[in-house]
PDB file of C-alpha atoms and ligand atoms in Angstrom:
ATOM      1  CA  MET A   1      45.520 -47.463 -25.804  1.00 60.00           C
ATOM      2  CA  LYS A   2      47.884 -45.542 -22.676  1.00 89.00           C
ATOM      3  CA  LEU A   3      49.334 -42.839 -20.768  1.00 94.00           C
ATOM      4  CA  SER A   4      52.977 -42.060 -21.333  1.00 96.00           C
ATOM      5  CA  ASP A   5      55.681 -39.497 -19.781  1.00 96.00           C
ATOM      6  CA  CYS A   6      57.068 -38.370 -22.971  1.00 97.00           C
ATOM      7  CA  THR A   7      60.402 -36.374 -23.062  1.00 97.00           C
ATOM      8  CA  ILE A   8      60.868 -33.640 -25.151  1.00 98.00           C
ATOM      9  CA  LEU A   9      63.546 -34.797 -27.447  1.00 98.00           C
ATOM     10  CA  TRP A  10      63.334 -30.717 -30.238  1.00 98.00           C
ATOM     11  CA  ASN A  11      60.573 -28.244 -29.787  1.00 98.00           C
ATOM     12  CA  ARG A  12      61.498 -26.073 -32.746  1.00 98.00           C
ATOM     13  CA  GLU A  13      59.059 -23.121 -34.067  1.00 98.00           C
ATOM     14  CA  VAL A  14      59.087 -23.422 -38.286  1.00 98.00           C
ATOM     15  CA  SER A  15      57.430 -20.741 -39.212  1.00 98.00           C
ATOM     16  CA  PRO A  16      56.274 -17.608 -36.632  1.00 98.00           C
ATOM     17  CA  GLY A  17      53.208 -19.558 -34.376  1.00 98.00           C
ATOM     18  CA  TYR A  18      54.161 -22.915 -35.296  1.00 98.00           C
ATOM     19  CA  TYR A  19      55.756 -25.542 -33.551  1.00 98.00           C
ATOM     20  CA  HIS A  20      57.077 -28.314 -34.255  1.00 98.00           C
ATOM     21  CA  MET A  21      58.278 -30.774 -31.375  1.00 98.00           C
ATOM     22  CA  GLY A  22      59.587 -34.391 -31.533  1.00 98.00           C
ATOM     23  CA  LEU A  23      58.989 -36.658 -28.539  1.00 98.00           C
ATOM     24  CA  GLU A  24      59.910 -39.866 -26.824  1.00 98.00           C
ATOM     25  CA  SER A  25      57.815 -42.209 -26.904  1.00 98.00           C
ATOM     26  CA  PRO A  26      57.553 -46.082 -26.331  1.00 97.00           C
ATOM     27  CA  GLU A  27      58.051 -48.278 -28.852  1.00 97.00           C
ATOM     28  CA  ARG A  28      54.702 -49.486 -29.132  1.00 96.00           C
ATOM     29  CA  TYR A  29      54.153 -45.735 -31.131  1.00 97.00           C
ATOM     30  CA  THR A  30      56.428 -47.297 -33.669  1.00 97.00           C
ATOM     31  CA  SER A  31      52.633 -48.878 -35.301  1.00 96.00           C
ATOM     32  CA  ALA A  32      50.993 -45.815 -34.798  1.00 97.00           C
ATOM     33  CA  MET A  33      48.814 -45.390 -37.954  1.00 98.00           C
ATOM     34  CA  PRO A  34      48.249 -41.898 -40.191  1.00 98.00           C
ATOM     35  CA  GLY A  35      45.044 -40.369 -39.056  1.00 98.00           C
ATOM     36  CA  GLN A  36      45.586 -40.984 -35.343  1.00 97.00           C
ATOM     37  CA  PHE A  37      46.038 -38.721 -32.351  1.00 96.00           C
ATOM     38  CA  VAL A  38      47.756 -38.567 -29.347  1.00 96.00           C
ATOM     39  CA  MET A  39      46.332 -36.168 -26.041  1.00 95.00           C
ATOM     40  CA  LEU A  40      48.355 -34.514 -24.737  1.00 96.00           C
ATOM     41  CA  LYS A  41      48.841 -32.331 -20.567  1.00 91.00           C
ATOM     42  CA  ALA A  42      51.269 -29.880 -19.636  1.00 87.00           C
ATOM     43  CA  GLU A  43      50.213 -29.117 -15.957  1.00 85.00           C
ATOM     44  CA  LYS A  44      51.828 -25.547 -16.520  1.00 86.00           C
ATOM     45  CA  ALA A  45      48.706 -25.398 -18.448  1.00 84.00           C
ATOM     46  CA  GLY A  46      47.178 -25.600 -15.777  1.00 84.00           C
ATOM     47  CA  THR A  47      43.924 -26.504 -17.447  1.00 83.00           C
ATOM     48  CA  LEU A  48      42.088 -29.556 -16.128  1.00 84.00           C
ATOM     49  CA  LEU A  49      40.784 -31.235 -20.206  1.00 87.00           C
ATOM     50  CA  ARG A  50      43.972 -33.225 -22.176  1.00 91.00           C
ATOM     51  CA  ARG A  51      43.876 -31.783 -26.180  1.00 93.00           C
ATOM     52  CA  PRO A  52      44.041 -33.811 -29.322  1.00 95.00           C
ATOM     53  CA  PHE A  53      47.666 -33.957 -31.821  1.00 97.00           C
ATOM     54  CA  SER A  54      47.783 -36.178 -34.671  1.00 98.00           C
ATOM     55  CA  ILE A  55      50.724 -37.402 -34.559  1.00 98.00           C
ATOM     56  CA  HIS A  56      52.878 -35.949 -37.508  1.00 98.00           C
ATOM     57  CA  ASP A  57      55.215 -38.910 -37.917  1.00 98.00           C
ATOM     58  CA  VAL A  58      56.792 -41.805 -35.892  1.00 98.00           C
ATOM     59  CA  THR A  59      60.634 -42.330 -35.845  1.00 97.00           C
ATOM     60  CA  THR A  60      63.361 -43.853 -34.762  1.00 96.00           C
ATOM     61  CA  LYS A  61      66.852 -42.349 -33.646  1.00 95.00           C
ATOM     62  CA  ASP A  62      69.616 -44.107 -31.875  1.00 94.00           C
ATOM     63  CA  GLY A  63      67.413 -46.789 -30.646  1.00 95.00           C
ATOM     64  CA  LYS A  64      64.634 -44.546 -29.648  1.00 97.00           C
ATOM     65  CA  THR A  65      61.423 -43.936 -30.940  1.00 98.00           C
ATOM     66  CA  ILE A  66      59.903 -40.533 -32.294  1.00 98.00           C
ATOM     67  CA  VAL A  67      56.478 -39.163 -32.047  1.00 98.00           C
ATOM     68  CA  GLU A  68      56.792 -35.710 -34.743  1.00 98.00           C
ATOM     69  CA  LEU A  69      54.137 -33.192 -33.166  1.00 98.00           C
ATOM     70  CA  LEU A  70      52.937 -29.803 -35.469  1.00 98.00           C
ATOM     71  CA  TYR A  71      51.173 -28.258 -33.670  1.00 98.00           C
ATOM     72  CA  LYS A  72      49.971 -23.927 -33.432  1.00 98.00           C
ATOM     73  CA  VAL A  73      49.892 -21.551 -31.320  1.00 98.00           C
ATOM     74  CA  VAL A  74      45.567 -20.725 -30.636  1.00 96.00           C
ATOM     75  CA  GLY A  75      44.795 -21.335 -26.645  1.00 93.00           C
ATOM     76  CA  PRO A  76      46.857 -21.719 -22.888  1.00 92.00           C
ATOM     77  CA  ASN A  77      48.073 -25.748 -23.316  1.00 94.00           C
ATOM     78  CA  THR A  78      49.645 -25.067 -27.449  1.00 96.00           C
ATOM     79  CA  ARG A  79      51.302 -21.896 -25.110  1.00 96.00           C
ATOM     80  CA  VAL A  80      52.716 -23.809 -22.904  1.00 96.00           C
ATOM     81  CA  TYR A  81      54.412 -26.346 -25.109  1.00 97.00           C
ATOM     82  CA  GLY A  82      55.480 -22.944 -27.720  1.00 97.00           C
ATOM     83  CA  GLN A  83      57.895 -22.459 -23.934  1.00 97.00           C
ATOM     84  CA  MET A  84      59.016 -26.073 -23.279  1.00 96.00           C
ATOM     85  CA  LYS A  85      62.294 -27.238 -24.105  1.00 96.00           C
ATOM     86  CA  ASP A  86      64.131 -29.713 -24.319  1.00 98.00           C
ATOM     87  CA  GLY A  87      64.158 -32.607 -21.849  1.00 97.00           C
ATOM     88  CA  GLU A  88      60.931 -32.042 -19.888  1.00 96.00           C
ATOM     89  CA  VAL A  89      58.246 -34.197 -20.011  1.00 95.00           C
ATOM     90  CA  LEU A  90      54.726 -33.717 -21.757  1.00 96.00           C
ATOM     91  CA  SER A  91      51.712 -36.852 -20.291  1.00 95.00           C
ATOM     92  CA  MET A  92      50.977 -38.143 -23.793  1.00 96.00           C
ATOM     93  CA  LEU A  93      47.769 -41.239 -23.963  1.00 95.00           C
ATOM     94  CA  GLY A  94      47.515 -42.969 -27.541  1.00 93.00           C
ATOM     95  CA  PRO A  95      47.266 -43.618 -29.688  1.00 96.00           C
ATOM     96  CA  LEU A  96      43.701 -42.941 -30.171  1.00 94.00           C
ATOM     97  CA  GLY A  97      41.321 -42.493 -32.784  1.00 94.00           C
ATOM     98  CA  ASN A  98      41.214 -44.812 -36.059  1.00 96.00           C
ATOM     99  CA  ARG A  99      43.101 -44.569 -38.676  1.00 97.00           C
ATOM    100  CA  PHE A 100      42.295 -43.344 -43.414  1.00 98.00           C
ATOM    101  CA  SER A 101      42.265 -46.288 -44.993  1.00 97.00           C
ATOM    102  CA  GLU A 102      45.559 -48.133 -47.734  1.00 95.00           C
ATOM    103  CA  PRO A 103      45.157 -47.534 -50.750  1.00 95.00           C
ATOM    104  CA  GLU A 104      45.556 -50.727 -52.744  1.00 94.00           C
ATOM    105  CA  ALA A 105      48.772 -51.276 -55.138  1.00 92.00           C
ATOM    106  CA  GLY A 106      48.070 -49.462 -58.757  1.00 92.00           C
ATOM    107  CA  GLU A 107      45.842 -45.982 -56.530  1.00 96.00           C
ATOM    108  CA  THR A 108      46.377 -42.776 -56.901  1.00 97.00           C
ATOM    109  CA  THR A 109      45.827 -40.415 -54.214  1.00 98.00           C
ATOM    110  CA  PHE A 110      45.436 -37.374 -52.943  1.00 98.00           C
ATOM    111  CA  LEU A 111      46.324 -35.309 -49.555  1.00 98.00           C
ATOM    112  CA  ALA A 112      44.657 -32.520 -48.868  1.00 98.00           C
ATOM    113  CA  GLY A 113      46.248 -30.333 -46.238  1.00 98.00           C
ATOM    114  CA  GLY A 114      45.122 -26.842 -44.524  1.00 98.00           C
ATOM    115  CA  GLY A 115      47.450 -25.263 -42.482  1.00 98.00           C
ATOM    116  CA  ILE A 116      47.862 -27.449 -39.229  1.00 98.00           C
ATOM    117  CA  GLY A 117      45.406 -29.884 -41.784  1.00 98.00           C
ATOM    118  CA  ILE A 118      48.389 -31.177 -43.344  1.00 98.00           C
ATOM    119  CA  ALA A 119      49.617 -32.371 -39.759  1.00 98.00           C
ATOM    120  CA  PRO A 120      48.185 -36.089 -40.207  1.00 98.00           C
ATOM    121  CA  MET A 121      49.500 -36.250 -43.137  1.00 98.00           C
ATOM    122  CA  LEU A 122      53.406 -36.409 -43.334  1.00 98.00           C
ATOM    123  CA  LEU A 123      53.027 -39.986 -41.545  1.00 98.00           C
ATOM    124  CA  LEU A 124      50.735 -41.642 -44.196  1.00 98.00           C
ATOM    125  CA  ALA A 125      52.946 -40.688 -46.672  1.00 98.00           C
ATOM    126  CA  ARG A 126      55.619 -42.096 -44.929  1.00 97.00           C
ATOM    127  CA  ARG A 127      53.506 -44.743 -44.407  1.00 97.00           C
ATOM    128  CA  MET A 128      52.645 -45.737 -47.859  1.00 97.00           C
ATOM    129  CA  VAL A 129      56.006 -45.091 -48.573  1.00 97.00           C
ATOM    130  CA  ALA A 130      57.295 -48.042 -46.428  1.00 96.00           C
ATOM    131  CA  ALA A 131      53.789 -50.085 -48.280  1.00 95.00           C
ATOM    132  CA  GLY A 132      55.294 -49.985 -51.051  1.00 95.00           C
ATOM    133  CA  ALA A 133      53.900 -46.933 -53.152  1.00 95.00           C
ATOM    134  CA  ASN A 134      55.960 -44.946 -55.487  1.00 96.00           C
ATOM    135  CA  PRO A 135      55.293 -41.385 -54.513  1.00 97.00           C
ATOM    136  CA  ALA A 136      55.171 -39.953 -58.071  1.00 96.00           C
ATOM    137  CA  ASP A 137      51.841 -40.900 -58.397  1.00 95.00           C
ATOM    138  CA  HIS A 138      50.265 -39.634 -55.828  1.00 98.00           C
ATOM    139  CA  THR A 139      49.901 -35.623 -55.102  1.00 98.00           C
ATOM    140  CA  VAL A 140      50.210 -33.679 -51.819  1.00 98.00           C
ATOM    141  CA  PHE A 141      48.431 -30.637 -52.027  1.00 98.00           C
ATOM    142  CA  ILE A 142      49.229 -27.896 -49.634  1.00 98.00           C
ATOM    143  CA  GLY A 143      46.563 -24.659 -48.827  1.00 98.00           C
ATOM    144  CA  GLY A 144      47.715 -21.884 -46.337  1.00 98.00           C
ATOM    145  CA  ARG A 145      46.609 -18.000 -45.726  1.00 97.00           C
ATOM    146  CA  SER A 146      50.231 -17.067 -45.806  1.00 98.00           C
ATOM    147  CA  ASP A 147      53.020 -18.089 -47.025  1.00 98.00           C
ATOM    148  CA  GLU A 148      53.834 -19.148 -42.955  1.00 98.00           C
ATOM    149  CA  ASP A 149      50.588 -21.430 -43.306  1.00 98.00           C
ATOM    150  CA  VAL A 150      52.850 -23.646 -45.474  1.00 98.00           C
ATOM    151  CA  LEU A 151      53.886 -25.914 -43.765  1.00 98.00           C
ATOM    152  CA  ALA A 152      56.268 -29.456 -44.570  1.00 98.00           C
ATOM    153  CA  GLU A 153      56.457 -29.146 -47.795  1.00 98.00           C
ATOM    154  CA  GLU A 154      59.885 -30.156 -47.754  1.00 98.00           C
ATOM    155  CA  ALA A 155      59.473 -33.825 -45.936  1.00 98.00           C
ATOM    156  CA  PHE A 156      56.962 -34.179 -48.822  1.00 98.00           C
ATOM    157  CA  ARG A 157      58.699 -33.203 -51.628  1.00 98.00           C
ATOM    158  CA  THR A 158      62.223 -35.435 -49.531  1.00 98.00           C
ATOM    159  CA  LEU A 159      60.211 -38.139 -49.468  1.00 98.00           C
ATOM    160  CA  GLY A 160      59.639 -37.653 -53.474  1.00 98.00           C
ATOM    161  CA  PHE A 161      56.070 -37.269 -53.678  1.00 98.00           C
ATOM    162  CA  PRO A 162      55.225 -33.797 -56.246  1.00 98.00           C
ATOM    163  CA  VAL A 163      53.685 -31.002 -54.381  1.00 98.00           C
ATOM    164  CA  VAL A 164      50.762 -28.139 -54.834  1.00 98.00           C
ATOM    165  CA  VAL A 165      50.978 -25.101 -52.232  1.00 98.00           C
ATOM    166  CA  THR A 166      48.310 -22.859 -52.206  1.00 98.00           C
ATOM    167  CA  THR A 167      48.447 -19.411 -50.552  1.00 98.00           C
ATOM    168  CA  ASP A 168      44.577 -17.542 -50.022  1.00 97.00           C
ATOM    169  CA  ASP A 169      46.927 -13.337 -50.412  1.00 98.00           C
ATOM    170  CA  GLY A 170      49.625 -15.317 -53.281  1.00 98.00           C
ATOM    171  CA  SER A 171      52.406 -15.947 -51.202  1.00 98.00           C
ATOM    172  CA  ALA A 172      54.036 -18.905 -52.132  1.00 98.00           C
ATOM    173  CA  GLY A 173      52.930 -21.313 -54.729  1.00 98.00           C
ATOM    174  CA  GLU A 174      48.697 -20.714 -55.992  1.00 97.00           C
ATOM    175  CA  LYS A 175      46.480 -17.952 -55.455  1.00 98.00           C
ATOM    176  CA  GLY A 176      43.418 -18.629 -54.377  1.00 97.00           C
ATOM    177  CA  ARG A 177      41.152 -22.303 -53.155  1.00 97.00           C
ATOM    178  CA  ILE A 178      42.884 -25.631 -52.653  1.00 97.00           C
ATOM    179  CA  THR A 179      40.295 -26.582 -54.164  1.00 97.00           C
ATOM    180  CA  GLU A 180      41.118 -24.986 -57.415  1.00 97.00           C
ATOM    181  CA  PRO A 181      43.928 -27.424 -58.663  1.00 98.00           C
ATOM    182  CA  MET A 182      43.155 -30.572 -56.640  1.00 98.00           C
ATOM    183  CA  ALA A 183      39.754 -30.198 -59.277  1.00 97.00           C
ATOM    184  CA  ARG A 184      41.940 -29.468 -62.115  1.00 96.00           C
ATOM    185  CA  LEU A 185      43.867 -31.905 -61.373  1.00 97.00           C
ATOM    186  CA  LEU A 186      41.403 -34.556 -60.996  1.00 95.00           C
ATOM    187  CA  GLU A 187      40.687 -35.662 -64.055  1.00 91.00           C
ATOM    188  CA  GLU A 188      44.505 -36.147 -65.261  1.00 94.00           C
ATOM    189  CA  LYS A 189      45.424 -38.506 -61.871  1.00 96.00           C
ATOM    190  CA  ASN A 190      42.443 -39.953 -60.900  1.00 96.00           C
ATOM    191  CA  PRO A 191      42.780 -40.387 -58.042  1.00 98.00           C
ATOM    192  CA  ALA A 192      41.019 -43.188 -55.981  1.00 98.00           C
ATOM    193  CA  ARG A 193      40.868 -41.852 -52.790  1.00 98.00           C
ATOM    194  CA  VAL A 194      41.488 -38.163 -51.487  1.00 98.00           C
ATOM    195  CA  TYR A 195      42.536 -38.580 -48.569  1.00 98.00           C
ATOM    196  CA  ALA A 196      42.725 -34.255 -46.861  1.00 98.00           C
ATOM    197  CA  CYS A 197      42.375 -32.464 -42.755  1.00 98.00           C
ATOM    198  CA  GLY A 198      41.817 -28.903 -42.168  1.00 97.00           C
ATOM    199  CA  PRO A 199      39.616 -25.849 -42.423  1.00 96.00           C
ATOM    200  CA  HIS A 200      36.252 -26.487 -42.377  1.00 95.00           C
ATOM    201  CA  PRO A 201      35.276 -24.768 -44.770  1.00 96.00           C
ATOM    202  CA  MET A 202      37.944 -26.421 -46.390  1.00 97.00           C
ATOM    203  CA  LEU A 203      36.517 -30.581 -45.915  1.00 97.00           C
ATOM    204  CA  VAL A 204      32.775 -28.826 -46.541  1.00 97.00           C
ATOM    205  CA  GLY A 205      34.687 -27.861 -50.576  1.00 97.00           C
ATOM    206  CA  ILE A 206      36.885 -30.572 -50.544  1.00 98.00           C
ATOM    207  CA  ALA A 207      33.607 -33.142 -49.855  1.00 96.00           C
ATOM    208  CA  GLU A 208      31.523 -30.771 -52.744  1.00 96.00           C
ATOM    209  CA  LEU A 209      34.659 -31.474 -55.178  1.00 96.00           C
ATOM    210  CA  MET A 210      34.005 -35.238 -54.046  1.00 96.00           C
ATOM    211  CA  LYS A 211      30.476 -35.250 -54.542  1.00 94.00           C
ATOM    212  CA  GLY A 212      29.369 -37.943 -57.839  1.00 89.00           C
ATOM    213  CA  HIS A 213      32.792 -39.090 -57.890  1.00 94.00           C
ATOM    214  CA  PRO A 214      34.198 -42.675 -57.331  1.00 95.00           C
ATOM    215  CA  ALA A 215      37.348 -41.921 -55.628  1.00 97.00           C
ATOM    216  CA  LEU A 216      36.368 -42.913 -51.926  1.00 97.00           C
ATOM    217  CA  CYS A 217      37.421 -39.311 -49.339  1.00 98.00           C
ATOM    218  CA  GLU A 218      37.957 -39.659 -46.069  1.00 98.00           C
ATOM    219  CA  LEU A 219      37.932 -36.564 -44.380  1.00 98.00           C
ATOM    220  CA  SER A 220      39.664 -35.883 -41.120  1.00 98.00           C
ATOM    221  CA  LEU A 221      38.201 -33.099 -38.229  1.00 96.00           C
ATOM    222  CA  GLU A 222      40.004 -31.289 -36.083  1.00 91.00           C
ATOM    223  CA  ILE A 223      37.142 -30.140 -34.183  1.00 89.00           C
ATOM    224  CA  ILE A 224      36.881 -29.334 -30.451  1.00 87.00           C
ATOM    225  CA  MET A 225      37.153 -32.215 -27.133  1.00 89.00           C
ATOM    226  CA  ALA A 226      36.681 -32.821 -24.175  1.00 87.00           C
ATOM    227  CA  CYS A 227      37.471 -36.904 -23.041  1.00 85.00           C
ATOM    228  CA  GLY A 228      38.860 -37.902 -26.389  1.00 84.00           C
ATOM    229  CA  MET A 229      37.263 -41.181 -24.899  1.00 85.00           C
ATOM    230  CA  GLY A 230      33.169 -41.732 -25.645  1.00 89.00           C
ATOM    231  CA  ALA A 231      32.128 -40.070 -22.304  1.00 90.00           C
ATOM    232  CA  CYS A 232      30.881 -36.695 -23.090  1.00 87.00           C
ATOM    233  CA  MET A 233      29.091 -36.380 -26.611  1.00 86.00           C
ATOM    234  CA  GLY A 234      31.727 -33.049 -26.440  1.00 88.00           C
ATOM    235  CA  CYS A 235      33.057 -33.943 -30.040  1.00 92.00           C
ATOM    236  CA  VAL A 236      29.871 -35.330 -32.188  1.00 92.00           C
ATOM    237  CA  VAL A 237      28.885 -34.318 -35.795  1.00 94.00           C
ATOM    238  CA  GLU A 238      26.269 -35.253 -37.598  1.00 92.00           C
ATOM    239  CA  SER A 239      25.907 -38.626 -39.194  1.00 93.00           C
ATOM    240  CA  SER A 240      24.404 -38.656 -42.410  1.00 90.00           C
ATOM    241  CA  GLY A 241      23.015 -42.624 -42.191  1.00 79.00           C
ATOM    242  CA  ALA A 242      19.156 -42.647 -40.268  1.00 72.00           C
ATOM    243  CA  ASP A 243      20.440 -45.901 -38.506  1.00 76.00           C
ATOM    244  CA  GLU A 244      22.488 -43.204 -35.793  1.00 82.00           C
ATOM    245  CA  PRO A 245      21.882 -38.927 -36.054  1.00 87.00           C
ATOM    246  CA  TYR A 246      25.466 -38.928 -34.676  1.00 91.00           C
ATOM    247  CA  LYS A 247      28.615 -40.013 -34.120  1.00 93.00           C
ATOM    248  CA  HIS A 248      31.573 -39.092 -31.989  1.00 93.00           C
ATOM    249  CA  VAL A 249      34.910 -37.665 -33.690  1.00 95.00           C
ATOM    250  CA  CYS A 250      36.790 -39.238 -30.912  1.00 93.00           C
ATOM    251  CA  ILE A 251      36.553 -42.940 -31.221  1.00 93.00           C
ATOM    252  CA  ASP A 252      34.475 -43.089 -34.139  1.00 94.00           C
ATOM    253  CA  GLY A 253      36.214 -40.866 -36.236  1.00 95.00           C
ATOM    254  CA  PRO A 254      38.856 -38.385 -36.522  1.00 97.00           C
ATOM    255  CA  VAL A 255      38.498 -40.255 -40.446  1.00 97.00           C
ATOM    256  CA  PHE A 256      35.251 -40.224 -42.044  1.00 97.00           C
ATOM    257  CA  ASP A 257      33.987 -40.949 -45.036  1.00 96.00           C
ATOM    258  CA  ALA A 258      32.634 -37.630 -46.595  1.00 96.00           C
ATOM    259  CA  ARG A 259      29.612 -39.718 -47.480  1.00 93.00           C
ATOM    260  CA  SER A 260      28.910 -41.163 -43.917  1.00 93.00           C
ATOM    261  CA  ILE A 261      28.280 -37.222 -42.077  1.00 92.00           C
ATOM    262  CA  LYS A 262      27.236 -33.955 -42.522  1.00 89.00           C
ATOM    263  CA  VAL A 263      30.251 -32.016 -43.218  1.00 87.00           C
TER     264      VAL A 263
HETATM  265  C1  FAD B 301      41.866 -35.379 -34.159  1.00 80.43           C
HETATM  266  C2  FAD B 301      42.538 -33.722 -33.666  1.00 80.43           C
HETATM  267  C3  FAD B 301      44.108 -33.312 -34.008  1.00 80.43           C
HETATM  268  C4  FAD B 301      44.362 -32.126 -34.092  1.00 80.43           C
HETATM  269  N1  FAD B 301      45.211 -32.642 -34.490  1.00 80.43           N
HETATM  270  C5  FAD B 301      46.079 -30.718 -34.262  1.00 80.43           C
HETATM  271  C6  FAD B 301      47.436 -31.016 -34.877  1.00 80.43           C
HETATM  272  O1  FAD B 301      48.367 -31.894 -35.103  1.00 80.43           O
HETATM  273  N2  FAD B 301      47.870 -29.182 -34.481  1.00 80.43           N
HETATM  274  C7  FAD B 301      47.649 -28.831 -33.697  1.00 80.43           C
HETATM  275  O2  FAD B 301      47.706 -27.659 -33.781  1.00 80.43           O
HETATM  276  N3  FAD B 301      45.654 -28.917 -33.387  1.00 80.43           N
HETATM  277  C8  FAD B 301      45.754 -30.218 -33.619  1.00 80.43           C
HETATM  278  N4  FAD B 301      44.541 -30.143 -33.481  1.00 80.43           N
HETATM  279  C9  FAD B 301      43.415 -28.601 -32.784  1.00 80.43           C
HETATM  280  C10 FAD B 301      43.894 -28.911 -31.109  1.00 80.43           C
HETATM  281  O3  FAD B 301      43.598 -29.926 -30.701  1.00 80.43           O
HETATM  282  C11 FAD B 301      42.962 -27.669 -30.629  1.00 80.43           C
HETATM  283  O4  FAD B 301      44.157 -26.960 -31.429  1.00 80.43           O
HETATM  284  C12 FAD B 301      44.249 -27.767 -29.439  1.00 80.43           C
HETATM  285  O5  FAD B 301      42.531 -27.618 -28.342  1.00 80.43           O
HETATM  286  C13 FAD B 301      44.410 -26.536 -29.004  1.00 80.43           C
HETATM  287  O6  FAD B 301      45.029 -26.720 -26.724  1.00 80.43           O
HETATM  288  P1  FAD B 301      44.507 -24.548 -26.561  1.00 80.43           P
HETATM  289  O7  FAD B 301      44.735 -24.595 -25.127  1.00 80.43           O
HETATM  290  O8  FAD B 301      46.098 -23.867 -26.449  1.00 80.43           O
HETATM  291  O9  FAD B 301      43.125 -23.986 -26.567  1.00 80.43           O
HETATM  292  P2  FAD B 301      42.027 -23.777 -26.684  1.00 80.43           P
HETATM  293  O10 FAD B 301      41.870 -23.347 -25.137  1.00 80.43           O
HETATM  294  O11 FAD B 301      41.884 -25.742 -26.313  1.00 80.43           O
HETATM  295  O12 FAD B 301      41.121 -23.519 -27.839  1.00 80.43           O
HETATM  296  C14 FAD B 301      41.797 -21.367 -28.105  1.00 80.43           C
HETATM  297  C15 FAD B 301      40.998 -21.382 -29.308  1.00 80.43           C
HETATM  298  O13 FAD B 301      41.203 -22.255 -30.105  1.00 80.43           O
HETATM  299  C16 FAD B 301      39.987 -22.930 -30.328  1.00 80.43           C
HETATM  300  N5  FAD B 301      39.471 -24.569 -30.752  1.00 80.43           N
HETATM  301  C17 FAD B 301      40.814 -24.822 -29.923  1.00 80.43           C
HETATM  302  N6  FAD B 301      40.068 -26.093 -30.974  1.00 80.43           N
HETATM  303  C18 FAD B 301      40.064 -26.329 -32.375  1.00 80.43           C
HETATM  304  C19 FAD B 301      39.905 -27.045 -33.081  1.00 80.43           C
HETATM  305  N7  FAD B 301      39.953 -27.678 -33.486  1.00 80.43           N
HETATM  306  N8  FAD B 301      39.369 -26.079 -34.659  1.00 80.43           N
HETATM  307  C20 FAD B 301      38.982 -24.774 -33.769  1.00 80.43           C
HETATM  308  N9  FAD B 301      39.169 -24.395 -33.288  1.00 80.43           N
HETATM  309  C21 FAD B 301      39.456 -24.549 -32.037  1.00 80.43           C
HETATM  310  C22 FAD B 301      38.840 -22.418 -29.260  1.00 80.43           C
HETATM  311  O14 FAD B 301      37.315 -21.960 -28.969  1.00 80.43           O
HETATM  312  C23 FAD B 301      39.576 -21.386 -28.482  1.00 80.43           C
HETATM  313  O15 FAD B 301      38.639 -19.792 -28.804  1.00 80.43           O
HETATM  314  C24 FAD B 301      43.484 -31.774 -33.195  1.00 80.43           C
HETATM  315  C25 FAD B 301      42.556 -31.330 -32.789  1.00 80.43           C
HETATM  316  C26 FAD B 301      41.489 -32.707 -33.028  1.00 80.43           C
HETATM  317  C27 FAD B 301      40.521 -33.102 -33.076  1.00 80.43           C
HETATM  318  S1  FES B 302      35.501 -35.608 -26.480  1.00 80.43           S
HETATM  319 FE1  FES B 302      33.969 -36.452 -25.767  1.00 80.43          FE
HETATM  320  S2  FES B 302      32.486 -37.637 -26.000  1.00 80.43           S
HETATM  321 FE2  FES B 302      34.109 -37.159 -27.415  1.00 80.43          FE
END
């Protein structure tokens, strides 16, 4: 885990309020694992604490290692990031946290992202393909309030993954919750692993859906963090085990077996 100043290579608004940013990054990020995150700071934002962002993708071009982020403008830091230009610098700490488990050969999986929760799923999809998975055996579910919140669909399709889209208002894909097509396809596809990241109600719905199903269900939690290093208790979630009452999202997670925490 190290601190680096990273130069912005691009920073594009991909949907109203959502940005895709590429940062020239140290070579060590080529081995960043799906599910891991970085803590970012822009001096201009004027806030003391860094903010966590999932590693959306890691690519290389012209000998440069590029960490790609997908972010939503919600407050002081993301507002500043949204205005930053190519060539400006962000301070990045990482890679941090644990990873989604790796599927074994022959397993099928579901990758589910709600809104900005789709961010960590692209690196997972890319690494699965690099490890030899046939994308057609897996299914990506992207949910959003409306079509403006449906992100990265094209990137998954380009990798060859079937994609199911749901929106609350029916403006893209199927109208309704992401758990509805997941429930329908559960028997047909029989996934061995379900990976999910998104708003809390979505994670509760997925944990509920997978209760009693033999698949491993892994949830990535995007909660508010302060230090990002296990020092402040700012990110604890209740554990379902009796031995340790709490888990830190920053160092024990952000990815958890749904059975190991109280969602
Ligand atoms: C492991 C992890 C990975 C993340 N990955 C991404 C990502 O890839 N892309 C992305 O856009 N965001 C991601 N987030 C959320 C991101 O860290 C926050 O949106 C960030 O705090 C925004 O900073 P800000 O200064 O702009 O706003 P803040 O001042 O931090 O927050 C503005 C408003 O958003 C609320 N808020 C902040 N964080 C959260 C949260 N996690 N859940 C619900 N409400 C919140 C605050 O209460 C406040 O109302 C991730 C969070 C975690 C823990
Ligand atoms: S953010 Fe401080 S302990 Fe996790």
